Coordinates of C-alpha atoms and ligand atoms in Angstrom, one line a residue:
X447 CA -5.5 -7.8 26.5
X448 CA -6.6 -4.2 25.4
X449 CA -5.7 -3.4 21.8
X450 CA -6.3 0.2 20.8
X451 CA -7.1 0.0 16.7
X452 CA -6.2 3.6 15.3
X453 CA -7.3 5.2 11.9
X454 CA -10.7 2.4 12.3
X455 CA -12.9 2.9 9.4
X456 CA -16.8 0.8 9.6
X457 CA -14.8 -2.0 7.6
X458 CA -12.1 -2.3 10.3
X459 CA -14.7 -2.9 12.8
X460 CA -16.9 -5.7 11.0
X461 CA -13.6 -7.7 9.7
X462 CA -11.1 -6.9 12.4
X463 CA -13.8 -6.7 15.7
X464 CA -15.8 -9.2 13.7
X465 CA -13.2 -11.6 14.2
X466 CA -11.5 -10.9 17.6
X467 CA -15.2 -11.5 18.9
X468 CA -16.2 -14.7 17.0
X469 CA -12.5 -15.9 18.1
X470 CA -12.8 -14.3 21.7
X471 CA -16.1 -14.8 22.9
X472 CA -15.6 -14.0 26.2
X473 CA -13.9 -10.5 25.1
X474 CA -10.7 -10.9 26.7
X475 CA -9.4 -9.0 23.8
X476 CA -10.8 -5.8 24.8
X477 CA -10.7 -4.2 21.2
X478 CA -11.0 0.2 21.4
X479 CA -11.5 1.4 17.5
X480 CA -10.5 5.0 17.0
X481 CA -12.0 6.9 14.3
X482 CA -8.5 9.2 13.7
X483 CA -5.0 8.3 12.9
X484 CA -2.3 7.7 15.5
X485 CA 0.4 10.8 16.1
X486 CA 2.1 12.8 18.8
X487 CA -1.7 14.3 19.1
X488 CA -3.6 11.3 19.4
X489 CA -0.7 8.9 20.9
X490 CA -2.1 9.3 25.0
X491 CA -5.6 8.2 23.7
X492 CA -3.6 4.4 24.1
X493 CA -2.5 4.7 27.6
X494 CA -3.4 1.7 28.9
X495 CA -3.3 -0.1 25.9
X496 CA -1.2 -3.3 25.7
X497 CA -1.2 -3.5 21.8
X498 CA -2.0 -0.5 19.0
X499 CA -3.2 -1.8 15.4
X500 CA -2.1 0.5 13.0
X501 CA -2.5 1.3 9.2
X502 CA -0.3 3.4 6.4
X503 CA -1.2 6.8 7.4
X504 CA -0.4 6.2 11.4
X505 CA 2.7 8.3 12.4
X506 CA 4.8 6.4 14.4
X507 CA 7.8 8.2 14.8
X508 CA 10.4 8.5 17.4
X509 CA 8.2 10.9 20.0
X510 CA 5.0 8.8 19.3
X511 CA 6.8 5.3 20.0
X512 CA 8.3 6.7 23.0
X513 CA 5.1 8.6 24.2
X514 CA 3.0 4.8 23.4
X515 CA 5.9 3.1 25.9
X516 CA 5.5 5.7 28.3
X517 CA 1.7 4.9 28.0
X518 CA 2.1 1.2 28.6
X519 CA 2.2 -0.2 25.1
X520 CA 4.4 -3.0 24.9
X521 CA 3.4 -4.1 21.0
X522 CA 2.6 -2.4 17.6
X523 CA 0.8 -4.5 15.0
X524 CA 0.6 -3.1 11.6
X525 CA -2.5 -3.8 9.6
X526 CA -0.7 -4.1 6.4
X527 CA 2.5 -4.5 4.5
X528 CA 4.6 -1.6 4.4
X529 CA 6.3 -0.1 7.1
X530 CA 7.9 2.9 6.0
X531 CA 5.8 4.8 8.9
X532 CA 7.4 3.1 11.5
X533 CA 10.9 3.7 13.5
X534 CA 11.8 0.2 13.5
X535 CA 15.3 1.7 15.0
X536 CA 13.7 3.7 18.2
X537 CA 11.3 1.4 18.7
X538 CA 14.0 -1.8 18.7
X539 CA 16.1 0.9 21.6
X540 CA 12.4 0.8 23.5
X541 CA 11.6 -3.4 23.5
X542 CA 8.4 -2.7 21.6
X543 CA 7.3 -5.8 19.6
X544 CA 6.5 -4.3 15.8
X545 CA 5.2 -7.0 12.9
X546 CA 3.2 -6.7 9.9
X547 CA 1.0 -8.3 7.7
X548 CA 3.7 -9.2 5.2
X549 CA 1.5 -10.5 2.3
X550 CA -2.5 -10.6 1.7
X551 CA -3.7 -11.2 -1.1
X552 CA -0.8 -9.9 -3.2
X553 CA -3.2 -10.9 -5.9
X554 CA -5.5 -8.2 -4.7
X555 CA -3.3 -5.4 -5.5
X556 CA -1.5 -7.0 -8.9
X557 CA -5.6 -6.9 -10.3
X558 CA -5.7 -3.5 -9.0
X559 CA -2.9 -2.2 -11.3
X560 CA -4.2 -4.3 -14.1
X561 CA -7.7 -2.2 -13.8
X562 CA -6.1 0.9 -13.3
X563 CA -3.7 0.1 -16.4
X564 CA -6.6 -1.1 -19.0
X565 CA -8.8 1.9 -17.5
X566 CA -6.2 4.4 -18.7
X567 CA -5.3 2.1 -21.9
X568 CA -8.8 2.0 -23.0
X569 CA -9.8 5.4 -21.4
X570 CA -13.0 3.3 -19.9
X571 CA -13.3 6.4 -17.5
X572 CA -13.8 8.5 -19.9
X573 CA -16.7 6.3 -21.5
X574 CA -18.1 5.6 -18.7
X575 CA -19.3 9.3 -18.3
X576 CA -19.6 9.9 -21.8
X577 CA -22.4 7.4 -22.3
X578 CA -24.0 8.6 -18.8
X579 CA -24.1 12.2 -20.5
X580 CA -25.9 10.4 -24.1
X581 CA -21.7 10.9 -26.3
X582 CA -21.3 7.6 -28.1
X583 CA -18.7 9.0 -29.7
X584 CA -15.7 7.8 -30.0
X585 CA -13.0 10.3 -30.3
X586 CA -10.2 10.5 -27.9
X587 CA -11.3 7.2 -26.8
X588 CA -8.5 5.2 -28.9
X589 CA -6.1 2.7 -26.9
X590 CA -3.7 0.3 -28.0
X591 CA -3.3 -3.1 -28.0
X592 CA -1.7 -4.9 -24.5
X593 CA -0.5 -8.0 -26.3
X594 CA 2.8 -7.7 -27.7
X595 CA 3.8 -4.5 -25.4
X596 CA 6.8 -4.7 -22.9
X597 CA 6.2 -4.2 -19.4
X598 CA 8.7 -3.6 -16.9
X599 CA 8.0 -4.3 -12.9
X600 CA 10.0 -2.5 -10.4
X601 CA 10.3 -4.8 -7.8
X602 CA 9.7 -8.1 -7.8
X603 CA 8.3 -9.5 -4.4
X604 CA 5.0 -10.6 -3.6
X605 CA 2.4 -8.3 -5.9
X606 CA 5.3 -7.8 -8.8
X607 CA 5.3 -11.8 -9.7
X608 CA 1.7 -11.6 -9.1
X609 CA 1.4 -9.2 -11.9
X610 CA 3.8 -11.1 -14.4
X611 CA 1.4 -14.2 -14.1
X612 CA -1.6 -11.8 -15.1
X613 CA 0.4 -10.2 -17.6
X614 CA 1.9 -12.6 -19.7
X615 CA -1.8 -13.9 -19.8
X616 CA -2.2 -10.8 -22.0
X617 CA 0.7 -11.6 -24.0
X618 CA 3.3 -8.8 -23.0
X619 CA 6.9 -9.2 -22.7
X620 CA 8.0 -9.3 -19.3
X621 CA 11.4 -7.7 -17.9
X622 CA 11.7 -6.7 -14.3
X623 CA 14.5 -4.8 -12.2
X624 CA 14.9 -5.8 -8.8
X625 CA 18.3 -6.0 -6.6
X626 CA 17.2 -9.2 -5.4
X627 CA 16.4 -11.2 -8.0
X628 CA 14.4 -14.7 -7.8
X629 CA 14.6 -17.7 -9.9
X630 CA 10.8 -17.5 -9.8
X631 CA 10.3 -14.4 -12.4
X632 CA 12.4 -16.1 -14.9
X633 CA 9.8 -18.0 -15.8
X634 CA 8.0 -14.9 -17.0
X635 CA 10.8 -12.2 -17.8
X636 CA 14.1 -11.3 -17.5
X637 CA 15.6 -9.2 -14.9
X638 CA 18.2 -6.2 -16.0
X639 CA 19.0 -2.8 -14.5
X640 CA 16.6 -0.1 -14.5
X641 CA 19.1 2.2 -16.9
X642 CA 18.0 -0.7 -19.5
X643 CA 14.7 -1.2 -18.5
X644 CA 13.1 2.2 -18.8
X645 CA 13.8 3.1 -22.4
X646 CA 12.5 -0.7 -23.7
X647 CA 8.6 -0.5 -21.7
X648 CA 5.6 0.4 -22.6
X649 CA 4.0 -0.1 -19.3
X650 CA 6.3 0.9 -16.1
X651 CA 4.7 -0.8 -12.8
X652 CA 6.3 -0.1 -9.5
X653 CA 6.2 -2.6 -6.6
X654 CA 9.1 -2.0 -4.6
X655 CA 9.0 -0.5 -0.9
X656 CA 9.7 2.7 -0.2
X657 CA 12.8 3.0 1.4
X658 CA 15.8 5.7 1.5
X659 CA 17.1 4.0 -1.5
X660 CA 13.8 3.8 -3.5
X661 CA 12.4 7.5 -2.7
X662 CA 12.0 9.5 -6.1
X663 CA 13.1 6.0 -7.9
X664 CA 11.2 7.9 -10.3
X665 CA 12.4 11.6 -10.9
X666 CA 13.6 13.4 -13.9
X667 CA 16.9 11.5 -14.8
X668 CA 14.8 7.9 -15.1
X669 CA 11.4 9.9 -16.5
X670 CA 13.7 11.4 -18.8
X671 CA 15.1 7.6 -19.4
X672 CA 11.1 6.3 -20.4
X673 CA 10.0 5.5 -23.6
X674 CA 7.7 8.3 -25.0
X675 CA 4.4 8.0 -24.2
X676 CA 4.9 5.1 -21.9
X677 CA 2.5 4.4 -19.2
X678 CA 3.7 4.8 -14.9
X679 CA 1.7 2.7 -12.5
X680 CA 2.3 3.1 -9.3
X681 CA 0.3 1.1 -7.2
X682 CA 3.2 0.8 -4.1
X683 CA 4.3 4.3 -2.3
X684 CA 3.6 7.6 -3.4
X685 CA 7.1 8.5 -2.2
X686 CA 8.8 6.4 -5.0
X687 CA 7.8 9.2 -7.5
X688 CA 8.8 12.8 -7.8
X689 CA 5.5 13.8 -8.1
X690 CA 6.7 17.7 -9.6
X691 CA 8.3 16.0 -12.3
X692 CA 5.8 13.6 -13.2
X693 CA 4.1 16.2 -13.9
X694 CA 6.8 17.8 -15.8
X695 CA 6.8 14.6 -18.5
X696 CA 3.0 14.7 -18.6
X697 CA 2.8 18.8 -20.0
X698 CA 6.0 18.0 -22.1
X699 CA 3.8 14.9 -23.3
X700 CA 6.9 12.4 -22.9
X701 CA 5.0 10.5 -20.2
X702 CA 1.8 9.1 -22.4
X703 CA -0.5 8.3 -19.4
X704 CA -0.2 8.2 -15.2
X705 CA -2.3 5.9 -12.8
X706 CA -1.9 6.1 -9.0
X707 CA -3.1 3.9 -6.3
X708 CA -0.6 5.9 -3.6
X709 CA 0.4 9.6 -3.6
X710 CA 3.1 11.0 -2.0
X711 CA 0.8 13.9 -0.1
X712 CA -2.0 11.5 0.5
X713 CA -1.2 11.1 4.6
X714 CA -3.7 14.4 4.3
X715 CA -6.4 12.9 2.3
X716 CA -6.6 9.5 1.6
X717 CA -9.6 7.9 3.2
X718 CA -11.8 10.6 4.0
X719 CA -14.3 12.2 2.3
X720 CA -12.9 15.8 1.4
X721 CA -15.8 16.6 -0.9
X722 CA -17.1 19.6 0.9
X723 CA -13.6 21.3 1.3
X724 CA -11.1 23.3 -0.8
X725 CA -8.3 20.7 -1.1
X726 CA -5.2 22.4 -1.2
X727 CA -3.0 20.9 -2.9
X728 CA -2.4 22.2 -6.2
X729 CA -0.1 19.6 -7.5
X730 CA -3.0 16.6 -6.9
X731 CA -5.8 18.8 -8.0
X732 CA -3.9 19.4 -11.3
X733 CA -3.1 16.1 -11.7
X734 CA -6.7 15.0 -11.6
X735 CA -7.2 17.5 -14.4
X736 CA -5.7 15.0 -17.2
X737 CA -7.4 12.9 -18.9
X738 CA -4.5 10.8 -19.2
X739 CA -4.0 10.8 -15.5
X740 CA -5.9 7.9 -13.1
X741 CA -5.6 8.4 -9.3
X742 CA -7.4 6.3 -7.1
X743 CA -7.6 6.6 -3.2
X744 CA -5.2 4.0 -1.9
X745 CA -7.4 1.0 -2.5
X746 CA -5.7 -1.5 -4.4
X747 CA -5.6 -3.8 -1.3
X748 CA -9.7 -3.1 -0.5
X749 CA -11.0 -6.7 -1.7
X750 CA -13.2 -8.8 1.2
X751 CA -10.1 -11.7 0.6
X752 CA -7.5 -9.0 1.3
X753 CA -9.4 -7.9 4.7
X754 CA -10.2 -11.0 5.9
X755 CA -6.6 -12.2 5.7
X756 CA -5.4 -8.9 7.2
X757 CA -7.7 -9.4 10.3
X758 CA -6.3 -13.1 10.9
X759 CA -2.8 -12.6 10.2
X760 CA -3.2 -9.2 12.8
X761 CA -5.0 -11.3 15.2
X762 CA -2.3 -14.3 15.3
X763 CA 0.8 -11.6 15.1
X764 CA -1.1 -10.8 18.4
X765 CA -1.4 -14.3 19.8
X766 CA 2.3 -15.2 18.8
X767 CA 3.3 -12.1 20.8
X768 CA 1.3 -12.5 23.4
X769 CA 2.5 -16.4 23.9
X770 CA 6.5 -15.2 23.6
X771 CA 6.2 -17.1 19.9
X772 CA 8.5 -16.0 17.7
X773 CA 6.7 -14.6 14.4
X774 CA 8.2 -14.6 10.9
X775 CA 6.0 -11.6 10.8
X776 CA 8.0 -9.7 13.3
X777 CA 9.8 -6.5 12.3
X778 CA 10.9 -6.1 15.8
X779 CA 11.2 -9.4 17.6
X780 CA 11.5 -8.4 21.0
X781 CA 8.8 -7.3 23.6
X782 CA 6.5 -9.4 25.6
X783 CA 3.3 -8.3 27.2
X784 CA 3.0 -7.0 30.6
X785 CA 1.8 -10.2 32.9
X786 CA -2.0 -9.9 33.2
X787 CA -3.5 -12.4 35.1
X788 CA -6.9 -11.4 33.7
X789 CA -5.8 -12.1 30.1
X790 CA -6.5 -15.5 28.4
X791 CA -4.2 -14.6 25.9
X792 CA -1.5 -13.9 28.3
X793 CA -2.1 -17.3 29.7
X794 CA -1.8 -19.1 26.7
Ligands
LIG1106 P1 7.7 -7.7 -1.2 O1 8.5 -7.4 -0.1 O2 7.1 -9.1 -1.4 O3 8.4 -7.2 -2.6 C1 9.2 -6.1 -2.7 C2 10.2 -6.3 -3.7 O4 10.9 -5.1 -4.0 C3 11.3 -7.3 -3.2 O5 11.5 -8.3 -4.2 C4 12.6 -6.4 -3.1 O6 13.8 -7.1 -3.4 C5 12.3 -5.4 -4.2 N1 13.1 -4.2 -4.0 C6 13.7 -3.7 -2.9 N2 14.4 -2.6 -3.2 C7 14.2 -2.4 -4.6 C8 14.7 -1.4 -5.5 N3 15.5 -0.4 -5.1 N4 14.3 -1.5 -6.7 C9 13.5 -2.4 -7.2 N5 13.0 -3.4 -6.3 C10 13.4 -3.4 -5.0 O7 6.5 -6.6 -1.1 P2 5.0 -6.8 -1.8 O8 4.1 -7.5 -0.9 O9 5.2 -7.2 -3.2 O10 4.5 -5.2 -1.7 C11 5.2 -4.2 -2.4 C12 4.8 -2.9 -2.0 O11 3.4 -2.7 -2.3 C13 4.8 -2.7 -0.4 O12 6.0 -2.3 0.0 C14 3.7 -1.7 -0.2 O13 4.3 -0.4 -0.1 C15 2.8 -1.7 -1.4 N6 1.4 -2.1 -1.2 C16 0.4 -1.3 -1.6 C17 -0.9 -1.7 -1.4 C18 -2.0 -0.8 -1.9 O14 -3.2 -1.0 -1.4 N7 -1.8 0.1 -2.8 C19 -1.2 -2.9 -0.7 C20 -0.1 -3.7 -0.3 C21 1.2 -3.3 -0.5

């Protein structure tokens, strides 16, 4: 079984490879990292290849699904939860097998938003460099109070209830918007529309997938709908925020404070070291210019839980595939590997 693993960083390689080779000691899962990302470009580098791993910055469009078919890929097996880079239509039409790794350690990325929200609350970033430089002053570092403040999640899956638990622990009011709601949030919150919910939050947290119906979720008619000087968090997809007028609210001053996990132009960035270029992109470089703005580098999910559970639920997606198991994992549930007699895997 030959699994070509694209967009492989050194931490791919000890948790994913780590664990195909304590599993498969003989190798029969013959695993090929790749240092860049999958796209039209890169897409013949996995000819031969029964399975590609991917991750959120992988293009796998139309051309690059067909061009991975052409090539003899038979299965695509997503290293995380979204899937908003896939064409889970074109690549139904081809009988490629597509899952994910639905949910690890929603947890993980629910803490993430928490640090990110107290960092920009408490303006620990700003401390942190003022005590490096000898300031002990304390001016401009003020913050307020979590306990007592409304915050509103956007979505209410996995990593939104995971947040209510850790936010009530604060003492916050809880209210949530999401189409389907659970019975499970009531326990924390109630659910109403997001017309209600903007005005009444201090804190807006967004955990929704991005979609055609959640794109720009956030853009000037619901920004113009927040409380002033409420907080966005958006630890989910950059694409869910107009990122232009985000930046609007922050100049105008209505939006009191921005932290992002995701950005929508981060496909160009994001997990590589651009220190020695000229970025160019004027919008993200201005943004990092405010002190009341946090962006992070799409890392919310990076805890040693997160990527051990990622590399077994990859690995079994694989297996269950591989053995014609059905997967509640699958995105696309149809596919089955080419026979190879060679394969223990393909035996099981
Ligand atoms: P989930 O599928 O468990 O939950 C998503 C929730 O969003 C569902 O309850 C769904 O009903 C709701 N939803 C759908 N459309 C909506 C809409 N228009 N408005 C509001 N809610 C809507 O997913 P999850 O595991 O909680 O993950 C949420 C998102 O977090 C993922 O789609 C992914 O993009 C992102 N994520 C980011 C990181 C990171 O490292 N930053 C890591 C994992 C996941």
């Amino acid at each position: 079984m030959k699994l070509a693993v694209f967009s492989a960083k050194p931490y791919d390689r000890e948790y994913l490879g780590g664990l195909a080779a304590k599993r498969d000691p003989l190798s029969e899962i013959e695993t090929n990292f790749l240092d860049f990302s999958l796209s039209s470009d890169t897409a013949a580098l996995a000819n031969g290849a029964d399975a590609v791993c991917v991750f959120v910055h992988d293009t796998l469009d139309a051309k690059v699904l067909q061009e991975l078919h052409a090539g003899g890929v038979r299965a695509i097996l997503l290293r995380c939860s979204g899937y908003n880079n896939v064409d889970l239509k074109e690549a139904e039409k081809l009988g490629l097998f597509v899952a994910n790794v639905p949910s690890y350690s929603p947890e993980a990325v629910a803490e993430f938003a928490v640090a990110l929200i107290q960092t920009l609350n408490r303006k620990t970033h700003r401390a942190y460099n003022r005590v490096r430089d000898g300031n002990f002053n304390l001016d401009g570092l003020l913050g307020r109070t979590l306990h007592g403040k409304t915050v509103g999640i956007v979505g209410v899956g996995r990593i939104g209830l995971a947040l209510a638990r850790i936010v009530q622990g604060f003492g916050c009011k809880l209210v949530a918007y999401d189409p389907s709601p659970t019975d499970v949030f009531k326990e924390y919150g109630e659910y109403t529309d997001l017309d209600t919910l903007l005005p009444q939050c201090d804190i807006v947290s967004l955990h929704c997938p991005l979609m055609d119906s959640t794109r720009h979720i956030i853009n000037e008619t619901t920004l113009a709908k927040m409380k002033q000087g409420a907080m966005l968090v958006n630890t989910s997809r950059g694409g869910l925020i107009d990122t232009g007028c985000v930046m609007k609210a922050l100049k105008s001053k209505h939006l009191g404070g921005l932290a992002l996990d995701v950005y929508e132009g981060e496909g160009a960035l994001f997990y590589n070291d651009h220190s020695g270029d000229i970025i160019d992109d004027d919008l993200l470089m201005r943004l990092t210019a405010f002190h009341n703005v946090v962006v992070c580098g799409h890392q919310a999910f990076f805890t040693e839980e997160a990527l051990t559970e990622i590399a077994e639920c990859t690995l079994r997606n694989l297996d269950d595939w591989s053995k014609g198991v059905p997967t509640r994992n699958a995105l696309v549930q149809v596919g089955r590997p080419m026979a190879r007699r060679d394969s223990r895997l393909a035996r099981l």
